[in-house]
Amino acid sequence: MIVLGIETSCDETAAAVVNDKREILSNRVLSQLDDHRPYGGVVPEIAARAHLEHLDRLVAEAMDDAGVEFDDLDAVACTGGPGLIGGVMVGTMTAKAIAFAAQKPFMAVNHLEGHALTVRLTDDVAFPYLLLLVSGGHCQVLIVEGVGRYKRIGTTIDDAVGEAFDKTAKMMGLGYPGGPALEKIAEKGNPNRFGLPRPLRGRPGCDFSFSGLKTAVRNYMDGFPVEQQTEDVKADLAASFQRAVGDTLIDRARNAVFEFMQDYPAGNTLVLAGGVAANKYLRGRLTELTDQAGMKLVAPPLDLCTDNAAMIAWAGLERFRLGERDDLDFKPRPRWPLDPEAPKRPGAGVKA
C-alpha cells in the first residue's frame, strides 16, 4: 500500500508518501517561521494563504521524491482537524481534489492521531501503549488501545505545555519560536536558582496545570529592572522553568504509568509524542521514569515530532487497511478530541 499524506493544520505546509513496509518514501515540510516571526506567533490568515500558495508544489515534489504517480497511490490522506480552520480547509480540499481526480479513497485524519501513531511507523510499537501527547496546543495522557481507540486519563486544565514554553520564552524576550530558544539557553543556566512551583505535584490523578508556573516566571522577571535582566539571569530562569516542567510531567506521568500498568499489565511502553517531544531534557527525565517503572520510553525521531505529513500518511494507511474510508463531503473540524467521551475538565476549554 502507498498513501499520500497532506498536513496543513498550523504553520507547516507538508506532503509525504509512505508505504505499508513502514518506509517514508518522501517527506517535504515547508516551515512558515519567517512569515510569522514579526508577529511573535502564528497568524491564522497568513498561515492559510501560505498553505494555499505552496501546497500544490510540495505535493508534486513529494510525489517526485517518492518516484510514484497518482495512479500508484492506494489512498490520499490529509489532516481533517483539529487545527487552524483556514489551513485545515486548504489541505482537505486539495486532498479531496486529488482523490476525486485519481479515483482514490479519501482519508480525513485526526492530526492528534497522526502524532499518536507515528511510533508505529518508526518503531512498530504494539498496542496497547501509554501516550503522553505534548505540543503547543495539547497536553494529554491517553491509553492507546488501537487505531481510533483512545482513553484519555489526563489533560491540562489551563495551558498546554508547549504553550507555556512559548509564552515564557516570549516574556523573557527569547524570540520566536520560543520553545527551542528556551531549551537552548537553559543548557547554560542554573536550574536551582529560582524556586518555581510544581503545579498539582503530589495530588491524585493525571491532569496538568502550567498557568501558575508561567505566572511565577513573570513575577521573577518583574522583580528585575530591565538593566539587570542579563543573559545569565535569563539562562538561570529558563533552566529553572524547564526543570519545573520536567518535575511536573514526571509526577503526573508517574500516576498515569501506575494506572496504565494496573489496567493493562501486558503494556510496557510509554510513548512521548508531539512537538514538545523534541525537547531532549524532557526526554531524558521521562527515560528515568520508565527505567524505574520497568517500561520503555519510545519517541519519534526529532524531525517527526513536529508537524509533518509522514505521520498523516501513516495514520491514513493504518485506517485504510482496516477498511475505513471518508466521504468527499467530510467537513474540516477545528476541534476533534481523540476521546470524545472523556469528561470535561473545568478551565480546560478546547484543550481538553
JSON list of C-alpha atoms in Angstrom, two decimals, residues 22-255:
[
{"chain": "A", "resi": 22, "resn": "ARG", "atom": "CA", "xyz": [6.95, 1.38, 7.15]},
{"chain": "A", "resi": 23, "resn": "GLU", "atom": "CA", "xyz": [9.09, 3.24, 4.63]},
{"chain": "A", "resi": 24, "resn": "ILE", "atom": "CA", "xyz": [8.91, 7.02, 4.27]},
{"chain": "A", "resi": 25, "resn": "LEU", "atom": "CA", "xyz": [9.31, 7.42, 0.52]},
{"chain": "A", "resi": 26, "resn": "SER", "atom": "CA", "xyz": [9.27, 11.21, 0.75]},
{"chain": "A", "resi": 27, "resn": "ASN", "atom": "CA", "xyz": [8.61, 13.86, 3.38]},
{"chain": "A", "resi": 28, "resn": "ARG", "atom": "CA", "xyz": [8.52, 17.52, 2.35]},
{"chain": "A", "resi": 29, "resn": "VAL", "atom": "CA", "xyz": [7.97, 20.18, 5.03]},
{"chain": "A", "resi": 30, "resn": "LEU", "atom": "CA", "xyz": [7.91, 23.93, 4.44]},
{"chain": "A", "resi": 31, "resn": "SER", "atom": "CA", "xyz": [8.17, 25.98, 7.62]},
{"chain": "A", "resi": 32, "resn": "GLN", "atom": "CA", "xyz": [6.43, 29.36, 7.82]},
{"chain": "A", "resi": 33, "resn": "LEU", "atom": "CA", "xyz": [8.57, 30.66, 10.71]},
{"chain": "A", "resi": 34, "resn": "ASP", "atom": "CA", "xyz": [9.83, 33.65, 8.77]},
{"chain": "A", "resi": 35, "resn": "ASP", "atom": "CA", "xyz": [6.27, 34.64, 7.84]},
{"chain": "A", "resi": 36, "resn": "HIS", "atom": "CA", "xyz": [5.09, 34.66, 11.46]},
{"chain": "A", "resi": 37, "resn": "ARG", "atom": "CA", "xyz": [8.23, 35.80, 13.32]},
{"chain": "A", "resi": 38, "resn": "PRO", "atom": "CA", "xyz": [7.45, 39.55, 13.01]},
{"chain": "A", "resi": 39, "resn": "TYR", "atom": "CA", "xyz": [4.20, 38.92, 14.91]},
{"chain": "A", "resi": 40, "resn": "GLY", "atom": "CA", "xyz": [5.64, 36.73, 17.66]},
{"chain": "A", "resi": 41, "resn": "GLY", "atom": "CA", "xyz": [3.25, 33.89, 16.91]},
{"chain": "A", "resi": 42, "resn": "VAL", "atom": "CA", "xyz": [1.16, 32.19, 14.25]},
{"chain": "A", "resi": 43, "resn": "VAL", "atom": "CA", "xyz": [-1.29, 34.43, 12.36]},
{"chain": "A", "resi": 44, "resn": "PRO", "atom": "CA", "xyz": [-4.06, 32.14, 11.06]},
{"chain": "A", "resi": 45, "resn": "GLU", "atom": "CA", "xyz": [-4.83, 34.13, 7.90]},
{"chain": "A", "resi": 46, "resn": "ILE", "atom": "CA", "xyz": [-1.16, 34.31, 6.91]},
{"chain": "A", "resi": 47, "resn": "ALA", "atom": "CA", "xyz": [-0.80, 30.58, 7.55]},
{"chain": "A", "resi": 48, "resn": "ALA", "atom": "CA", "xyz": [-3.81, 29.69, 5.39]},
{"chain": "A", "resi": 49, "resn": "ARG", "atom": "CA", "xyz": [-2.60, 31.85, 2.49]},
{"chain": "A", "resi": 50, "resn": "ALA", "atom": "CA", "xyz": [0.88, 30.31, 2.68]},
{"chain": "A", "resi": 51, "resn": "HIS", "atom": "CA", "xyz": [-0.61, 26.80, 2.56]},
{"chain": "A", "resi": 52, "resn": "LEU", "atom": "CA", "xyz": [-2.64, 27.79, -0.50]},
{"chain": "A", "resi": 53, "resn": "GLU", "atom": "CA", "xyz": [0.42, 29.24, -2.21]},
{"chain": "A", "resi": 54, "resn": "HIS", "atom": "CA", "xyz": [2.83, 26.35, -1.62]},
{"chain": "A", "resi": 55, "resn": "LEU", "atom": "CA", "xyz": [0.86, 23.11, -1.15]},
{"chain": "A", "resi": 56, "resn": "ASP", "atom": "CA", "xyz": [0.49, 22.12, -4.82]},
{"chain": "A", "resi": 57, "resn": "ARG", "atom": "CA", "xyz": [4.24, 22.44, -5.35]},
{"chain": "A", "resi": 58, "resn": "LEU", "atom": "CA", "xyz": [5.05, 20.44, -2.23]},
{"chain": "A", "resi": 59, "resn": "VAL", "atom": "CA", "xyz": [2.70, 17.63, -3.26]},
{"chain": "A", "resi": 60, "resn": "ALA", "atom": "CA", "xyz": [4.37, 17.48, -6.69]},
{"chain": "A", "resi": 61, "resn": "GLU", "atom": "CA", "xyz": [7.82, 17.42, -5.08]},
{"chain": "A", "resi": 62, "resn": "ALA", "atom": "CA", "xyz": [6.81, 14.69, -2.63]},
{"chain": "A", "resi": 63, "resn": "MET", "atom": "CA", "xyz": [5.45, 12.55, -5.45]},
{"chain": "A", "resi": 64, "resn": "ASP", "atom": "CA", "xyz": [8.64, 13.08, -7.49]},
{"chain": "A", "resi": 65, "resn": "ASP", "atom": "CA", "xyz": [10.83, 12.24, -4.48]},
{"chain": "A", "resi": 66, "resn": "ALA", "atom": "CA", "xyz": [8.89, 9.02, -3.95]},
{"chain": "A", "resi": 67, "resn": "GLY", "atom": "CA", "xyz": [9.04, 8.10, -7.64]},
{"chain": "A", "resi": 68, "resn": "VAL", "atom": "CA", "xyz": [5.29, 7.45, -7.85]},
{"chain": "A", "resi": 69, "resn": "GLU", "atom": "CA", "xyz": [2.35, 8.72, -9.89]},
{"chain": "A", "resi": 70, "resn": "PHE", "atom": "CA", "xyz": [-1.16, 9.37, -8.62]},
{"chain": "A", "resi": 71, "resn": "ASP", "atom": "CA", "xyz": [-2.28, 6.11, -10.23]},
{"chain": "A", "resi": 72, "resn": "ASP", "atom": "CA", "xyz": [0.19, 4.27, -7.98]},
{"chain": "A", "resi": 73, "resn": "LEU", "atom": "CA", "xyz": [-1.49, 5.54, -4.79]},
{"chain": "A", "resi": 74, "resn": "ASP", "atom": "CA", "xyz": [-3.88, 3.42, -2.78]},
{"chain": "A", "resi": 75, "resn": "ALA", "atom": "CA", "xyz": [-5.33, 6.36, -0.85]},
{"chain": "A", "resi": 76, "resn": "VAL", "atom": "CA", "xyz": [-4.96, 10.09, -0.19]},
{"chain": "A", "resi": 77, "resn": "ALA", "atom": "CA", "xyz": [-4.90, 11.25, 3.44]},
{"chain": "A", "resi": 78, "resn": "CYS", "atom": "CA", "xyz": [-4.96, 14.73, 4.93]},
{"chain": "A", "resi": 79, "resn": "THR", "atom": "CA", "xyz": [-5.34, 16.43, 8.29]},
{"chain": "A", "resi": 80, "resn": "GLY", "atom": "CA", "xyz": [-9.07, 16.96, 8.68]},
{"chain": "A", "resi": 81, "resn": "GLY", "atom": "CA", "xyz": [-8.66, 18.62, 12.09]},
{"chain": "A", "resi": 82, "resn": "PRO", "atom": "CA", "xyz": [-8.07, 19.79, 14.71]},
{"chain": "A", "resi": 83, "resn": "GLY", "atom": "CA", "xyz": [-6.20, 22.94, 13.78]},
{"chain": "A", "resi": 84, "resn": "LEU", "atom": "CA", "xyz": [-6.49, 26.44, 12.39]},
{"chain": "A", "resi": 85, "resn": "ILE", "atom": "CA", "xyz": [-9.58, 26.01, 10.25]},
{"chain": "A", "resi": 86, "resn": "GLY", "atom": "CA", "xyz": [-8.33, 28.02, 7.26]},
{"chain": "A", "resi": 87, "resn": "GLY", "atom": "CA", "xyz": [-5.28, 25.83, 6.86]},
{"chain": "A", "resi": 88, "resn": "VAL", "atom": "CA", "xyz": [-7.21, 22.63, 7.50]},
{"chain": "A", "resi": 89, "resn": "MET", "atom": "CA", "xyz": [-9.64, 23.63, 4.73]},
{"chain": "A", "resi": 90, "resn": "VAL", "atom": "CA", "xyz": [-6.80, 24.17, 2.25]},
{"chain": "A", "resi": 91, "resn": "GLY", "atom": "CA", "xyz": [-5.31, 20.73, 2.90]},
{"chain": "A", "resi": 92, "resn": "THR", "atom": "CA", "xyz": [-8.66, 18.97, 2.97]},
{"chain": "A", "resi": 93, "resn": "MET", "atom": "CA", "xyz": [-9.87, 20.46, -0.31]},
{"chain": "A", "resi": 94, "resn": "THR", "atom": "CA", "xyz": [-6.56, 19.68, -2.02]},
{"chain": "A", "resi": 95, "resn": "ALA", "atom": "CA", "xyz": [-6.68, 16.06, -0.85]},
{"chain": "A", "resi": 96, "resn": "LYS", "atom": "CA", "xyz": [-10.30, 15.71, -1.93]},
{"chain": "A", "resi": 97, "resn": "ALA", "atom": "CA", "xyz": [-9.46, 17.08, -5.38]},
{"chain": "A", "resi": 98, "resn": "ILE", "atom": "CA", "xyz": [-6.59, 14.63, -5.84]},
{"chain": "A", "resi": 99, "resn": "ALA", "atom": "CA", "xyz": [-8.67, 11.70, -4.58]},
{"chain": "A", "resi": 100, "resn": "PHE", "atom": "CA", "xyz": [-11.57, 12.60, -6.86]},
{"chain": "A", "resi": 101, "resn": "ALA", "atom": "CA", "xyz": [-9.42, 13.17, -9.95]},
{"chain": "A", "resi": 102, "resn": "ALA", "atom": "CA", "xyz": [-7.35, 10.00, -9.42]},
{"chain": "A", "resi": 103, "resn": "GLN", "atom": "CA", "xyz": [-10.36, 7.96, -8.25]},
{"chain": "A", "resi": 104, "resn": "LYS", "atom": "CA", "xyz": [-8.66, 7.01, -4.98]},
{"chain": "A", "resi": 105, "resn": "PRO", "atom": "CA", "xyz": [-10.10, 6.65, -1.47]},
{"chain": "A", "resi": 106, "resn": "PHE", "atom": "CA", "xyz": [-10.02, 9.79, 0.67]},
{"chain": "A", "resi": 107, "resn": "MET", "atom": "CA", "xyz": [-8.97, 9.65, 4.34]},
{"chain": "A", "resi": 108, "resn": "ALA", "atom": "CA", "xyz": [-9.54, 12.54, 6.77]},
{"chain": "A", "resi": 109, "resn": "VAL", "atom": "CA", "xyz": [-7.05, 12.06, 9.61]},
{"chain": "A", "resi": 110, "resn": "ASN", "atom": "CA", "xyz": [-7.21, 13.44, 13.12]},
{"chain": "A", "resi": 111, "resn": "HIS", "atom": "CA", "xyz": [-3.97, 15.41, 13.50]},
{"chain": "A", "resi": 112, "resn": "LEU", "atom": "CA", "xyz": [-3.56, 14.16, 17.07]},
{"chain": "A", "resi": 113, "resn": "GLU", "atom": "CA", "xyz": [-3.93, 10.57, 15.89]},
{"chain": "A", "resi": 114, "resn": "GLY", "atom": "CA", "xyz": [-1.11, 11.25, 13.45]},
{"chain": "A", "resi": 115, "resn": "HIS", "atom": "CA", "xyz": [1.15, 12.10, 16.40]},
{"chain": "A", "resi": 116, "resn": "ALA", "atom": "CA", "xyz": [-0.21, 9.16, 18.40]},
{"chain": "A", "resi": 117, "resn": "LEU", "atom": "CA", "xyz": [0.56, 6.56, 15.73]},
{"chain": "A", "resi": 118, "resn": "THR", "atom": "CA", "xyz": [3.93, 7.85, 14.48]},
{"chain": "A", "resi": 119, "resn": "VAL", "atom": "CA", "xyz": [5.83, 5.38, 16.69]},
{"chain": "A", "resi": 120, "resn": "ARG", "atom": "CA", "xyz": [4.13, 2.52, 14.86]},
{"chain": "A", "resi": 121, "resn": "LEU", "atom": "CA", "xyz": [5.72, 3.85, 11.68]},
{"chain": "A", "resi": 122, "resn": "THR", "atom": "CA", "xyz": [9.17, 4.39, 13.17]},
{"chain": "A", "resi": 123, "resn": "ASP", "atom": "CA", "xyz": [9.37, 1.69, 15.85]},
{"chain": "A", "resi": 124, "resn": "ASP", "atom": "CA", "xyz": [6.46, -0.71, 15.16]},
{"chain": "A", "resi": 125, "resn": "VAL", "atom": "CA", "xyz": [5.15, -0.27, 18.71]},
{"chain": "A", "resi": 126, "resn": "ALA", "atom": "CA", "xyz": [2.37, -2.73, 19.57]},
{"chain": "A", "resi": 127, "resn": "PHE", "atom": "CA", "xyz": [-0.96, -1.87, 21.17]},
{"chain": "A", "resi": 128, "resn": "PRO", "atom": "CA", "xyz": [-1.75, -1.05, 23.91]},
{"chain": "A", "resi": 129, "resn": "TYR", "atom": "CA", "xyz": [0.60, 1.72, 24.98]},
{"chain": "A", "resi": 130, "resn": "LEU", "atom": "CA", "xyz": [0.51, 4.79, 27.18]},
{"chain": "A", "resi": 131, "resn": "LEU", "atom": "CA", "xyz": [0.78, 8.09, 25.31]},
{"chain": "A", "resi": 132, "resn": "LEU", "atom": "CA", "xyz": [1.98, 11.44, 26.63]},
{"chain": "A", "resi": 133, "resn": "LEU", "atom": "CA", "xyz": [0.96, 13.91, 23.94]},
{"chain": "A", "resi": 134, "resn": "VAL", "atom": "CA", "xyz": [2.67, 17.27, 24.47]},
{"chain": "A", "resi": 135, "resn": "SER", "atom": "CA", "xyz": [2.52, 20.12, 21.99]},
{"chain": "A", "resi": 136, "resn": "GLY", "atom": "CA", "xyz": [1.76, 23.80, 21.65]},
{"chain": "A", "resi": 137, "resn": "GLY", "atom": "CA", "xyz": [-1.96, 23.18, 21.83]},
{"chain": "A", "resi": 138, "resn": "HIS", "atom": "CA", "xyz": [-2.31, 19.95, 23.77]},
{"chain": "A", "resi": 139, "resn": "CYS", "atom": "CA", "xyz": [-1.06, 18.21, 26.90]},
{"chain": "A", "resi": 140, "resn": "GLN", "atom": "CA", "xyz": [-2.82, 14.90, 27.41]},
{"chain": "A", "resi": 141, "resn": "VAL", "atom": "CA", "xyz": [-2.22, 11.39, 28.69]},
{"chain": "A", "resi": 142, "resn": "LEU", "atom": "CA", "xyz": [-4.06, 8.71, 26.76]},
{"chain": "A", "resi": 143, "resn": "ILE", "atom": "CA", "xyz": [-4.17, 4.94, 26.66]},
{"chain": "A", "resi": 144, "resn": "VAL", "atom": "CA", "xyz": [-3.91, 3.86, 23.03]},
{"chain": "A", "resi": 145, "resn": "GLU", "atom": "CA", "xyz": [-5.83, 0.62, 22.69]},
{"chain": "A", "resi": 146, "resn": "GLY", "atom": "CA", "xyz": [-5.84, 0.57, 18.89]},
{"chain": "A", "resi": 147, "resn": "VAL", "atom": "CA", "xyz": [-6.40, 2.71, 15.81]},
{"chain": "A", "resi": 148, "resn": "GLY", "atom": "CA", "xyz": [-9.25, 5.06, 16.67]},
{"chain": "A", "resi": 149, "resn": "ARG", "atom": "CA", "xyz": [-9.48, 3.70, 20.22]},
{"chain": "A", "resi": 150, "resn": "TYR", "atom": "CA", "xyz": [-8.23, 6.18, 22.81]},
{"chain": "A", "resi": 151, "resn": "LYS", "atom": "CA", "xyz": [-8.93, 6.55, 26.51]},
{"chain": "A", "resi": 152, "resn": "ARG", "atom": "CA", "xyz": [-7.94, 9.93, 27.92]},
{"chain": "A", "resi": 153, "resn": "ILE", "atom": "CA", "xyz": [-6.90, 9.76, 31.57]},
{"chain": "A", "resi": 154, "resn": "GLY", "atom": "CA", "xyz": [-5.34, 13.21, 31.95]},
{"chain": "A", "resi": 155, "resn": "THR", "atom": "CA", "xyz": [-5.37, 16.63, 30.33]},
{"chain": "A", "resi": 156, "resn": "THR", "atom": "CA", "xyz": [-4.32, 20.20, 31.04]},
{"chain": "A", "resi": 157, "resn": "ILE", "atom": "CA", "xyz": [-6.76, 22.33, 32.96]},
{"chain": "A", "resi": 158, "resn": "ASP", "atom": "CA", "xyz": [-5.29, 25.56, 31.56]},
{"chain": "A", "resi": 159, "resn": "ASP", "atom": "CA", "xyz": [-2.21, 25.94, 29.35]},
{"chain": "A", "resi": 160, "resn": "ALA", "atom": "CA", "xyz": [-0.66, 23.24, 27.19]},
{"chain": "A", "resi": 161, "resn": "VAL", "atom": "CA", "xyz": [3.00, 22.61, 27.99]},
{"chain": "A", "resi": 162, "resn": "GLY", "atom": "CA", "xyz": [4.21, 23.88, 24.61]},
{"chain": "A", "resi": 163, "resn": "GLU", "atom": "CA", "xyz": [2.10, 26.99, 25.06]},
{"chain": "A", "resi": 164, "resn": "ALA", "atom": "CA", "xyz": [3.74, 27.55, 28.44]},
{"chain": "A", "resi": 165, "resn": "PHE", "atom": "CA", "xyz": [7.20, 27.20, 26.87]},
{"chain": "A", "resi": 166, "resn": "ASP", "atom": "CA", "xyz": [6.39, 29.66, 24.08]},
{"chain": "A", "resi": 167, "resn": "LYS", "atom": "CA", "xyz": [4.74, 32.26, 26.31]},
{"chain": "A", "resi": 168, "resn": "THR", "atom": "CA", "xyz": [7.51, 32.03, 28.91]},
{"chain": "A", "resi": 169, "resn": "ALA", "atom": "CA", "xyz": [10.14, 32.49, 26.21]},
{"chain": "A", "resi": 170, "resn": "LYS", "atom": "CA", "xyz": [8.23, 35.47, 24.82]},
{"chain": "A", "resi": 171, "resn": "MET", "atom": "CA", "xyz": [8.04, 37.25, 28.19]},
{"chain": "A", "resi": 172, "resn": "MET", "atom": "CA", "xyz": [11.78, 36.64, 28.61]},
{"chain": "A", "resi": 173, "resn": "GLY", "atom": "CA", "xyz": [12.48, 38.17, 25.21]},
{"chain": "A", "resi": 174, "resn": "LEU", "atom": "CA", "xyz": [13.96, 34.99, 23.72]},
{"chain": "A", "resi": 175, "resn": "GLY", "atom": "CA", "xyz": [12.33, 35.39, 20.32]},
{"chain": "A", "resi": 176, "resn": "TYR", "atom": "CA", "xyz": [10.16, 33.13, 18.18]},
{"chain": "A", "resi": 177, "resn": "PRO", "atom": "CA", "xyz": [9.71, 30.20, 18.14]},
{"chain": "A", "resi": 178, "resn": "GLY", "atom": "CA", "xyz": [10.04, 30.27, 21.89]},
{"chain": "A", "resi": 179, "resn": "GLY", "atom": "CA", "xyz": [10.25, 26.61, 22.92]},
{"chain": "A", "resi": 180, "resn": "PRO", "atom": "CA", "xyz": [13.52, 25.72, 21.14]},
{"chain": "A", "resi": 181, "resn": "ALA", "atom": "CA", "xyz": [15.04, 29.07, 22.14]},
{"chain": "A", "resi": 182, "resn": "LEU", "atom": "CA", "xyz": [14.24, 28.46, 25.81]},
{"chain": "A", "resi": 183, "resn": "GLU", "atom": "CA", "xyz": [15.63, 24.93, 25.69]},
{"chain": "A", "resi": 184, "resn": "LYS", "atom": "CA", "xyz": [18.87, 26.21, 24.16]},
{"chain": "A", "resi": 185, "resn": "ILE", "atom": "CA", "xyz": [19.51, 28.97, 26.69]},
{"chain": "A", "resi": 186, "resn": "ALA", "atom": "CA", "xyz": [18.51, 26.67, 29.57]},
{"chain": "A", "resi": 187, "resn": "GLU", "atom": "CA", "xyz": [21.54, 24.50, 28.80]},
{"chain": "A", "resi": 188, "resn": "LYS", "atom": "CA", "xyz": [23.74, 27.31, 30.15]},
{"chain": "A", "resi": 189, "resn": "GLY", "atom": "CA", "xyz": [21.67, 28.05, 33.25]},
{"chain": "A", "resi": 190, "resn": "ASN", "atom": "CA", "xyz": [21.48, 27.01, 36.90]},
{"chain": "A", "resi": 191, "resn": "PRO", "atom": "CA", "xyz": [18.16, 25.15, 37.38]},
{"chain": "A", "resi": 192, "resn": "ASN", "atom": "CA", "xyz": [18.31, 25.63, 41.16]},
{"chain": "A", "resi": 193, "resn": "ARG", "atom": "CA", "xyz": [18.49, 29.43, 41.25]},
{"chain": "A", "resi": 194, "resn": "PHE", "atom": "CA", "xyz": [14.76, 30.23, 41.14]},
{"chain": "A", "resi": 195, "resn": "GLY", "atom": "CA", "xyz": [12.17, 28.47, 43.29]},
{"chain": "A", "resi": 196, "resn": "LEU", "atom": "CA", "xyz": [9.34, 27.92, 40.84]},
{"chain": "A", "resi": 197, "resn": "PRO", "atom": "CA", "xyz": [6.14, 25.98, 41.68]},
{"chain": "A", "resi": 198, "resn": "ARG", "atom": "CA", "xyz": [5.35, 22.44, 40.54]},
{"chain": "A", "resi": 199, "resn": "PRO", "atom": "CA", "xyz": [1.58, 22.70, 39.90]},
{"chain": "A", "resi": 200, "resn": "LEU", "atom": "CA", "xyz": [-0.55, 19.75, 41.11]},
{"chain": "A", "resi": 201, "resn": "ARG", "atom": "CA", "xyz": [2.52, 17.78, 42.20]},
{"chain": "A", "resi": 202, "resn": "GLY", "atom": "CA", "xyz": [1.62, 15.13, 44.74]},
{"chain": "A", "resi": 203, "resn": "ARG", "atom": "CA", "xyz": [-2.09, 15.25, 44.01]},
{"chain": "A", "resi": 204, "resn": "PRO", "atom": "CA", "xyz": [-4.09, 12.27, 42.73]},
{"chain": "A", "resi": 205, "resn": "GLY", "atom": "CA", "xyz": [-4.89, 11.96, 39.05]},
{"chain": "A", "resi": 206, "resn": "CYS", "atom": "CA", "xyz": [-3.07, 12.71, 35.82]},
{"chain": "A", "resi": 207, "resn": "ASP", "atom": "CA", "xyz": [-4.20, 16.24, 34.96]},
{"chain": "A", "resi": 208, "resn": "PHE", "atom": "CA", "xyz": [-1.73, 19.07, 34.32]},
{"chain": "A", "resi": 209, "resn": "SER", "atom": "CA", "xyz": [-1.58, 22.80, 35.06]},
{"chain": "A", "resi": 210, "resn": "PHE", "atom": "CA", "xyz": [1.04, 25.24, 33.80]},
{"chain": "A", "resi": 211, "resn": "SER", "atom": "CA", "xyz": [-0.60, 28.65, 34.10]},
{"chain": "A", "resi": 212, "resn": "GLY", "atom": "CA", "xyz": [0.69, 29.28, 37.64]},
{"chain": "A", "resi": 213, "resn": "LEU", "atom": "CA", "xyz": [4.21, 28.27, 36.66]},
{"chain": "A", "resi": 214, "resn": "LYS", "atom": "CA", "xyz": [4.14, 30.75, 33.80]},
{"chain": "A", "resi": 215, "resn": "THR", "atom": "CA", "xyz": [2.88, 33.48, 36.14]},
{"chain": "A", "resi": 216, "resn": "ALA", "atom": "CA", "xyz": [5.69, 32.74, 38.60]},
{"chain": "A", "resi": 217, "resn": "VAL", "atom": "CA", "xyz": [8.23, 33.33, 35.83]},
{"chain": "A", "resi": 218, "resn": "ARG", "atom": "CA", "xyz": [6.57, 36.66, 35.07]},
{"chain": "A", "resi": 219, "resn": "ASN", "atom": "CA", "xyz": [6.79, 37.67, 38.73]},
{"chain": "A", "resi": 220, "resn": "TYR", "atom": "CA", "xyz": [10.52, 36.92, 38.81]},
{"chain": "A", "resi": 221, "resn": "MET", "atom": "CA", "xyz": [11.05, 38.89, 35.60]},
{"chain": "A", "resi": 222, "resn": "ASP", "atom": "CA", "xyz": [9.15, 41.85, 37.03]},
{"chain": "A", "resi": 223, "resn": "GLY", "atom": "CA", "xyz": [11.43, 41.72, 40.08]},
{"chain": "A", "resi": 224, "resn": "PHE", "atom": "CA", "xyz": [14.48, 42.54, 37.98]},
{"chain": "A", "resi": 225, "resn": "PRO", "atom": "CA", "xyz": [14.94, 46.01, 36.48]},
{"chain": "A", "resi": 226, "resn": "VAL", "atom": "CA", "xyz": [15.46, 45.85, 32.73]},
{"chain": "A", "resi": 227, "resn": "GLU", "atom": "CA", "xyz": [19.17, 46.57, 33.08]},
{"chain": "A", "resi": 228, "resn": "GLN", "atom": "CA", "xyz": [19.55, 43.56, 35.39]},
{"chain": "A", "resi": 229, "resn": "GLN", "atom": "CA", "xyz": [17.79, 41.13, 33.05]},
{"chain": "A", "resi": 230, "resn": "THR", "atom": "CA", "xyz": [21.11, 39.76, 31.84]},
{"chain": "A", "resi": 231, "resn": "GLU", "atom": "CA", "xyz": [21.71, 36.64, 29.78]},
{"chain": "A", "resi": 232, "resn": "ASP", "atom": "CA", "xyz": [22.82, 34.85, 32.96]},
{"chain": "A", "resi": 233, "resn": "VAL", "atom": "CA", "xyz": [19.55, 35.70, 34.70]},
{"chain": "A", "resi": 234, "resn": "LYS", "atom": "CA", "xyz": [17.54, 34.54, 31.70]},
{"chain": "A", "resi": 235, "resn": "ALA", "atom": "CA", "xyz": [19.55, 31.33, 31.40]},
{"chain": "A", "resi": 236, "resn": "ASP", "atom": "CA", "xyz": [19.03, 30.52, 35.08]},
{"chain": "A", "resi": 237, "resn": "LEU", "atom": "CA", "xyz": [15.33, 31.31, 34.88]},
{"chain": "A", "resi": 238, "resn": "ALA", "atom": "CA", "xyz": [14.93, 29.22, 31.71]},
{"chain": "A", "resi": 239, "resn": "ALA", "atom": "CA", "xyz": [16.73, 26.29, 33.33]},
{"chain": "A", "resi": 240, "resn": "SER", "atom": "CA", "xyz": [14.62, 26.61, 36.47]},
{"chain": "A", "resi": 241, "resn": "PHE", "atom": "CA", "xyz": [11.45, 26.72, 34.38]},
{"chain": "A", "resi": 242, "resn": "GLN", "atom": "CA", "xyz": [12.44, 23.70, 32.33]},
{"chain": "A", "resi": 243, "resn": "ARG", "atom": "CA", "xyz": [13.24, 21.69, 35.45]},
{"chain": "A", "resi": 244, "resn": "ALA", "atom": "CA", "xyz": [9.90, 22.66, 36.98]},
{"chain": "A", "resi": 245, "resn": "VAL", "atom": "CA", "xyz": [8.13, 21.46, 33.83]},
{"chain": "A", "resi": 246, "resn": "GLY", "atom": "CA", "xyz": [10.13, 18.24, 33.96]},
{"chain": "A", "resi": 247, "resn": "ASP", "atom": "CA", "xyz": [9.26, 17.65, 37.62]},
{"chain": "A", "resi": 248, "resn": "THR", "atom": "CA", "xyz": [5.59, 18.29, 36.89]},
{"chain": "A", "resi": 249, "resn": "LEU", "atom": "CA", "xyz": [5.48, 15.97, 33.89]},
{"chain": "A", "resi": 250, "resn": "ILE", "atom": "CA", "xyz": [7.26, 13.23, 35.83]},
{"chain": "A", "resi": 251, "resn": "ASP", "atom": "CA", "xyz": [4.85, 13.50, 38.76]},
{"chain": "A", "resi": 252, "resn": "ARG", "atom": "CA", "xyz": [1.72, 13.37, 36.61]},
{"chain": "A", "resi": 253, "resn": "ALA", "atom": "CA", "xyz": [3.13, 10.73, 34.27]},
{"chain": "A", "resi": 254, "resn": "ARG", "atom": "CA", "xyz": [4.06, 8.52, 37.25]},
{"chain": "A", "resi": 255, "resn": "ASN", "atom": "CA", "xyz": [0.39, 8.43, 38.24]}
]
